[in-house]
mmCIF file of N, CA, C and O in Angstrom:
data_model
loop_
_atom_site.group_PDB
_atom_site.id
_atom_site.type_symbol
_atom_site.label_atom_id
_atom_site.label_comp_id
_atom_site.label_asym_id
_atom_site.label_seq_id
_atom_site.Cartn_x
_atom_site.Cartn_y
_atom_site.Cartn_z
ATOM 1 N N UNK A 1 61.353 92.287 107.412
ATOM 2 C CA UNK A 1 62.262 92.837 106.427
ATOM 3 C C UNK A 1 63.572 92.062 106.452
ATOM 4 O O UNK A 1 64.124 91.881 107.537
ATOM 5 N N UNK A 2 64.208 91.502 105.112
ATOM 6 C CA UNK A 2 65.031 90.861 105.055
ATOM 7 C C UNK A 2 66.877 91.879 105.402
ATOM 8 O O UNK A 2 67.002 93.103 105.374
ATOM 9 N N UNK A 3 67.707 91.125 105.612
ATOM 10 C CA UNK A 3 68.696 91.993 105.897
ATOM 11 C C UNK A 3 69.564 92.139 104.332
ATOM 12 O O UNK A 3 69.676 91.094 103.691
ATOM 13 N N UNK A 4 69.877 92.810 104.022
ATOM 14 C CA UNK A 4 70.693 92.865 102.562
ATOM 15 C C UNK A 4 72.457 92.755 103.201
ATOM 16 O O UNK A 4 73.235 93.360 103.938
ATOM 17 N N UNK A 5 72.378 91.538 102.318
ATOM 18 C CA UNK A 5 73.624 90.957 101.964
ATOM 19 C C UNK A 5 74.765 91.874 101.472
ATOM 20 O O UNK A 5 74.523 92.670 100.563
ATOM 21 N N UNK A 6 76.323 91.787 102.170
ATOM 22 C CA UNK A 6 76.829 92.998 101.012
ATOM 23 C C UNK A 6 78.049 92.023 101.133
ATOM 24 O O UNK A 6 78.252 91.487 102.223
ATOM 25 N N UNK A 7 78.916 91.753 100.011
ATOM 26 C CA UNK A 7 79.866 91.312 99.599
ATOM 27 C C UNK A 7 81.134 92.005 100.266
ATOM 28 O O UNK A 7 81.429 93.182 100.057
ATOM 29 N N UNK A 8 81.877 91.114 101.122
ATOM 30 C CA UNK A 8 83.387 91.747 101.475
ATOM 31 C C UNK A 8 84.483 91.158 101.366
ATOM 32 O O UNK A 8 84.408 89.930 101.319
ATOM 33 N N UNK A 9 85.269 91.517 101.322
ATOM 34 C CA UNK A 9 86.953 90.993 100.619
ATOM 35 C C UNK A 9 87.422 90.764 101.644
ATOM 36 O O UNK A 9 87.007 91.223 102.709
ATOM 37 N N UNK A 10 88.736 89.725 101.457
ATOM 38 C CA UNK A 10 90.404 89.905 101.900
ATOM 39 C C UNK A 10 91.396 89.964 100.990
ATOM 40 O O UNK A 10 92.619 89.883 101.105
ATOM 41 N N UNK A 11 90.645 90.125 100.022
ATOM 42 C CA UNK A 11 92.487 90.339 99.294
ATOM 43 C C UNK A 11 93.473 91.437 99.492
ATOM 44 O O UNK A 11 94.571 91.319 98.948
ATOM 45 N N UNK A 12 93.149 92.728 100.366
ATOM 46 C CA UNK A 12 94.155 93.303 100.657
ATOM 47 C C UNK A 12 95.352 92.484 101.165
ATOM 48 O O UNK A 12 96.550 92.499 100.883
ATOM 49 N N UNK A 13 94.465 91.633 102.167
ATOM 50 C CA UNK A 13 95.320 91.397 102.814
ATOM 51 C C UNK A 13 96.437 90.363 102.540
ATOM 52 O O UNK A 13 97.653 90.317 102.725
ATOM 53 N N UNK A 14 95.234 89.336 101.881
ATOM 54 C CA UNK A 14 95.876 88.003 101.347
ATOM 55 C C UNK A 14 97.210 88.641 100.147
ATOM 56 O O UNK A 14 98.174 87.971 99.776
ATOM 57 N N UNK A 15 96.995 89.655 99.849
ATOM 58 C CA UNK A 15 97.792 90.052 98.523
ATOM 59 C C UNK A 15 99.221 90.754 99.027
ATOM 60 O O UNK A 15 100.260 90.840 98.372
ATOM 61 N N UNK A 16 98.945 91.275 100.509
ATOM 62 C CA UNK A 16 100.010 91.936 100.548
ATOM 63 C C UNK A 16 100.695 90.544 101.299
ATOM 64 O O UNK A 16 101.867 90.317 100.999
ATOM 65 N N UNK A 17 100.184 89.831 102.028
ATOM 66 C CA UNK A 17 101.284 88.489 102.677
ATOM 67 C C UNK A 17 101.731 88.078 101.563
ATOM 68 O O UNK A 17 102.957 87.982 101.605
ATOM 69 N N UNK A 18 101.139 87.692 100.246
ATOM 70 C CA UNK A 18 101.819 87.445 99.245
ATOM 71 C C UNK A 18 103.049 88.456 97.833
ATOM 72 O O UNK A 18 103.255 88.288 96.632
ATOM 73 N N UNK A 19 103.690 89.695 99.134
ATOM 74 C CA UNK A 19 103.924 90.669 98.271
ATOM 75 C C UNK A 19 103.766 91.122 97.282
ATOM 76 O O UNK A 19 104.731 91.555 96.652
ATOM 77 N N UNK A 20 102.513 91.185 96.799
ATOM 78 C CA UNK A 20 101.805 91.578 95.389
ATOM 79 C C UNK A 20 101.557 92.947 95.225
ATOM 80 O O UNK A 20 100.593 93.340 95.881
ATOM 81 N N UNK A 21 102.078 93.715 94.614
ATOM 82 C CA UNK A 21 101.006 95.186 94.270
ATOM 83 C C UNK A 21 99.648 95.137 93.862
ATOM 84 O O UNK A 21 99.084 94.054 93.708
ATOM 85 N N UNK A 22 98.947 96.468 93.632
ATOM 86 C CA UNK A 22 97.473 96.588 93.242
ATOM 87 C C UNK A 22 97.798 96.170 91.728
ATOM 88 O O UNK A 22 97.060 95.497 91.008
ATOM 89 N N UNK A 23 99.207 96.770 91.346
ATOM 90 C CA UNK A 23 99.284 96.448 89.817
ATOM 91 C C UNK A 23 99.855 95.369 89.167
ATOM 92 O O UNK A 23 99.794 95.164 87.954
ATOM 93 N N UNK A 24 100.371 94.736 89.932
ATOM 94 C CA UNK A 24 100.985 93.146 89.884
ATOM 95 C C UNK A 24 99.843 92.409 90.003
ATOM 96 O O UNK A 24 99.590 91.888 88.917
ATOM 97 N N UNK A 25 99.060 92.141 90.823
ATOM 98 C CA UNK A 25 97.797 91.744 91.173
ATOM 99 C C UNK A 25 96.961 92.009 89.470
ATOM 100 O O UNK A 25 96.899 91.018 88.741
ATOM 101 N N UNK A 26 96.491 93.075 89.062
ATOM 102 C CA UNK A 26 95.710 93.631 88.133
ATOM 103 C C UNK A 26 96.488 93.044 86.900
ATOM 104 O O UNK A 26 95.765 92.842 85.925
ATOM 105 N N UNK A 27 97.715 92.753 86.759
ATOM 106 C CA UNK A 27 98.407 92.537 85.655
ATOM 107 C C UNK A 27 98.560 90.989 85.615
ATOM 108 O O UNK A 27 98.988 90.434 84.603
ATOM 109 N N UNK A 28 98.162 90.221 86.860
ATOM 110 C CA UNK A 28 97.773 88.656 86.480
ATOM 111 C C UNK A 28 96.529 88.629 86.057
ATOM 112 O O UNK A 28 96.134 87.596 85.516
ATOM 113 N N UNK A 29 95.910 89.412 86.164
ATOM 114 C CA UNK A 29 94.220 88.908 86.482
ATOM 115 C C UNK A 29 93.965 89.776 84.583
ATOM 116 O O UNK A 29 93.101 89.823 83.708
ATOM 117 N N UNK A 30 94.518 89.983 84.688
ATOM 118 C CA UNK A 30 93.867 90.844 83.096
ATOM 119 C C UNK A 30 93.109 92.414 83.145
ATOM 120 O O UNK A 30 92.492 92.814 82.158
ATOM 121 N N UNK A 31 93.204 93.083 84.150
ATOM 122 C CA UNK A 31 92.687 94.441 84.720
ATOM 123 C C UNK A 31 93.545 95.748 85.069
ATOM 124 O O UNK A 31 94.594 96.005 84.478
ATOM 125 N N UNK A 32 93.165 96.314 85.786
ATOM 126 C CA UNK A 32 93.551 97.234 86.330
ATOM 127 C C UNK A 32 93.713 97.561 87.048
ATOM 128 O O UNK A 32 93.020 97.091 87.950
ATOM 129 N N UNK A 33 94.925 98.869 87.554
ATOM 130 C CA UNK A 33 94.806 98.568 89.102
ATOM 131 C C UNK A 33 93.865 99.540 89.893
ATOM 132 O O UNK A 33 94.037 99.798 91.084
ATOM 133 N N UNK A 34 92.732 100.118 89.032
ATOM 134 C CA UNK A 34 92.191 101.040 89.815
ATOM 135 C C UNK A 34 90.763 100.201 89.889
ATOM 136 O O UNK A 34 89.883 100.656 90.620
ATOM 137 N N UNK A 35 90.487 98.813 89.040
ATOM 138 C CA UNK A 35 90.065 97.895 89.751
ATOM 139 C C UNK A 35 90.026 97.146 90.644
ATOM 140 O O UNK A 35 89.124 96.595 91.275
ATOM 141 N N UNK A 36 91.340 97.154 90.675
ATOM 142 C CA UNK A 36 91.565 96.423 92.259
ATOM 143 C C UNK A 36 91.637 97.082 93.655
ATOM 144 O O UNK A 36 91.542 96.724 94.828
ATOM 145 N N UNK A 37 91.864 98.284 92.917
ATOM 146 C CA UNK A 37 91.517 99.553 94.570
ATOM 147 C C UNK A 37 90.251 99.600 94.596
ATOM 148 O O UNK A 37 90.043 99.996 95.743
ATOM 149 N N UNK A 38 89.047 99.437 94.005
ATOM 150 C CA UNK A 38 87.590 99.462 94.109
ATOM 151 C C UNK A 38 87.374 98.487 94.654
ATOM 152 O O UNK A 38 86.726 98.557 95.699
ATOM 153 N N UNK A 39 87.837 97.166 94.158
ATOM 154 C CA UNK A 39 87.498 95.973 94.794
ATOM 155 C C UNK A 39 87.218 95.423 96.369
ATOM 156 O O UNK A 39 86.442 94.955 97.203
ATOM 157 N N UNK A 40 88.980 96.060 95.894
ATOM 158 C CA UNK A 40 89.919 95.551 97.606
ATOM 159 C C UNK A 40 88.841 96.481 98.236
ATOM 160 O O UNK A 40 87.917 95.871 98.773
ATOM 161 N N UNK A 41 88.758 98.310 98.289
ATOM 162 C CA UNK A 41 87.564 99.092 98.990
ATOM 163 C C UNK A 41 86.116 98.941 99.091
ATOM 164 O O UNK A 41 85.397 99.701 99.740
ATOM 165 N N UNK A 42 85.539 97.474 98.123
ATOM 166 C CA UNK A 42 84.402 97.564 98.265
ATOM 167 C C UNK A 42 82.956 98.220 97.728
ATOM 168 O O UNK A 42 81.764 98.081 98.000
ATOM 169 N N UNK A 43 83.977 99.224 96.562
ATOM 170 C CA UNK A 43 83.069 100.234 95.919
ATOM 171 C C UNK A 43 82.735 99.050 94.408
ATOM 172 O O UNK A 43 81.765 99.081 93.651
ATOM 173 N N UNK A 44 83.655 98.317 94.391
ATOM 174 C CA UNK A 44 82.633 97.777 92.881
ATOM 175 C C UNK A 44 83.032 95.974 93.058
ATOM 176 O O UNK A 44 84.108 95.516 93.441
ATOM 177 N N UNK A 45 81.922 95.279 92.689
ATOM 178 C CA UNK A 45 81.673 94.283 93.000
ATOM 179 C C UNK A 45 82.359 93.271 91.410
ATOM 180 O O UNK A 45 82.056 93.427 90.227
ATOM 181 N N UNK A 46 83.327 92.286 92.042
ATOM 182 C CA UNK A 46 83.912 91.689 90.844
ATOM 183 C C UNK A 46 83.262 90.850 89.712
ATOM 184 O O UNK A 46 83.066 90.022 90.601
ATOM 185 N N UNK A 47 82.801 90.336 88.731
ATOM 186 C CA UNK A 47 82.118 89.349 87.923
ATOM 187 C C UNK A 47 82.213 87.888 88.521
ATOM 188 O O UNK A 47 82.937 87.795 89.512
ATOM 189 N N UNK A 48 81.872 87.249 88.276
ATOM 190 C CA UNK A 48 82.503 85.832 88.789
ATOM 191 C C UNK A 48 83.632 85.664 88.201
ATOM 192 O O UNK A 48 84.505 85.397 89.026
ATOM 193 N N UNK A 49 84.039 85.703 87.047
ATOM 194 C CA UNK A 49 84.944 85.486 86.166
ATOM 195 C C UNK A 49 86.015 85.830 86.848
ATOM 196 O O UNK A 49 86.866 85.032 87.239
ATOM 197 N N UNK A 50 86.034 87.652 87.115
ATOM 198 C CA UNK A 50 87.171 88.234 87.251
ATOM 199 C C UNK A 50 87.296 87.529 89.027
ATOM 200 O O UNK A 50 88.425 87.328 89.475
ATOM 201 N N UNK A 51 86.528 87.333 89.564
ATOM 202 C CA UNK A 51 86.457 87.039 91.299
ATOM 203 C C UNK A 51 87.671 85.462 90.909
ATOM 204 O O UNK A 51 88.843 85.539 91.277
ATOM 205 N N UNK A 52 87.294 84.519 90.364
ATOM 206 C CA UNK A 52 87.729 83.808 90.227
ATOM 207 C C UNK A 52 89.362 83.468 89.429
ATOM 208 O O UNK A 52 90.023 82.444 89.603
ATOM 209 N N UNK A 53 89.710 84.571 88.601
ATOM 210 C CA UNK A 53 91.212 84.951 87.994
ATOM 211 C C UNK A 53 91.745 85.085 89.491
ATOM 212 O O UNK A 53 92.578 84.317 89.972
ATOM 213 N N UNK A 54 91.219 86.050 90.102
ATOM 214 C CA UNK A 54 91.580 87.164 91.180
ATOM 215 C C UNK A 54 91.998 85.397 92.712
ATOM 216 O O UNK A 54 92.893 85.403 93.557
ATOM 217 N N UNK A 55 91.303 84.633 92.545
ATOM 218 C CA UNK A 55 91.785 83.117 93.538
ATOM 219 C C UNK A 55 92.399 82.250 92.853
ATOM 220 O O UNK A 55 92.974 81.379 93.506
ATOM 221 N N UNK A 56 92.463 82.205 91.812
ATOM 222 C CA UNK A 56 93.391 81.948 91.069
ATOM 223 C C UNK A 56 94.497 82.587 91.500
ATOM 224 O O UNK A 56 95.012 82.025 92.467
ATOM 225 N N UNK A 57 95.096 83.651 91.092
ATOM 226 C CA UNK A 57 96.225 84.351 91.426
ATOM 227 C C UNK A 57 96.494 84.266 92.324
ATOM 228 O O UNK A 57 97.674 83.920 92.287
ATOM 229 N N UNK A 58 96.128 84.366 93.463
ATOM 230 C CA UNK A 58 95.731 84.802 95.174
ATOM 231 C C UNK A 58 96.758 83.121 95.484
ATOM 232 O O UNK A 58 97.657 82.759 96.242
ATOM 233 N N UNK A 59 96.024 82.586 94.503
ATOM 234 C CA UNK A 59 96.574 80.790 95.025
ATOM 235 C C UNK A 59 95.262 80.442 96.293
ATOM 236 O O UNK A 59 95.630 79.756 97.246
ATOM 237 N N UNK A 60 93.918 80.876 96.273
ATOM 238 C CA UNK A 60 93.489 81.015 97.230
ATOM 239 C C UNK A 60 91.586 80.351 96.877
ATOM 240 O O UNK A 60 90.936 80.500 95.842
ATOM 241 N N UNK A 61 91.226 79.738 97.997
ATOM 242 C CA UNK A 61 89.954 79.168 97.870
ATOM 243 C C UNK A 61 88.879 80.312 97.813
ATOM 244 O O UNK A 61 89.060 81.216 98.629
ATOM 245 N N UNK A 62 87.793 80.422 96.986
ATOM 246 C CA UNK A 62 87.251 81.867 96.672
ATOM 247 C C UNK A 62 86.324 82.260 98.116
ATOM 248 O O UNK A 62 86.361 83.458 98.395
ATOM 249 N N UNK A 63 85.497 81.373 99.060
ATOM 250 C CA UNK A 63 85.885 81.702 100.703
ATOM 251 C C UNK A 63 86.402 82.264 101.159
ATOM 252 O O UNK A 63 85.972 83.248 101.762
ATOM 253 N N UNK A 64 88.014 81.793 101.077
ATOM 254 C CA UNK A 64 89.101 82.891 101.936
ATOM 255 C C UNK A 64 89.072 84.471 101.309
ATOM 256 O O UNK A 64 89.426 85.523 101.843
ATOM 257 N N UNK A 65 88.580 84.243 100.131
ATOM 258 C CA UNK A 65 88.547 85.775 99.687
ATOM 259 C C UNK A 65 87.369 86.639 99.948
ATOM 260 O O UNK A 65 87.352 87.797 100.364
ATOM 261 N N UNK A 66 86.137 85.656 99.542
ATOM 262 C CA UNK A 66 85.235 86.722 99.521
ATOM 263 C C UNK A 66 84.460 86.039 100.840
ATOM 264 O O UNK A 66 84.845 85.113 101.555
ATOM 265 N N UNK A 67 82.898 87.043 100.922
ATOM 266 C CA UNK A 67 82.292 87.111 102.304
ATOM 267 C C UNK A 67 81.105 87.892 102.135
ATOM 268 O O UNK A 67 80.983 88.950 101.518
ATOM 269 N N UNK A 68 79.884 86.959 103.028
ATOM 270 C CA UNK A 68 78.688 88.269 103.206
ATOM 271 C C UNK A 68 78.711 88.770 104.445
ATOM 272 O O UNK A 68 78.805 87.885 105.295
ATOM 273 N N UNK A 69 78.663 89.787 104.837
ATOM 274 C CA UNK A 69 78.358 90.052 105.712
ATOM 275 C C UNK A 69 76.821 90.883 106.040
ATOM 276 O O UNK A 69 76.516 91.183 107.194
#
């Protein structure tokens, strides 16, 4: 049986070294900020699109952000 892959973040973290809010954050990226509390928590998984606004903004390689664990 294979192990299932699950997608995990740092942009809490990366976002707060970069003093960003959930809604500063959401307001570069074209969203919301109760998208980005799902995100950052893990409950909803970003598009590529939006993953990629979101390292964009971040100023950040999409690696440092995302992760399987």
């Amino acid at each position: 049986m294979k192990n299932k892959l699950i997608l995990k973040n740092n942009i809490k973290e990366v976002r707060n070294n970069k003093n960003l809010s959930q809604l500063e954050l959401a307001n570069l990226v074209g969203t919301t900020r109760q998208t980005i509390i799902s995100i950052e928590k893990g409950t909803y998984y970003p598009s590529a699109k939006l993953a990629l606004l979101i390292t964009i903004a971040l100023d950040c390689k999409f690696e440092d952000l995302f992760f399987f664990e």
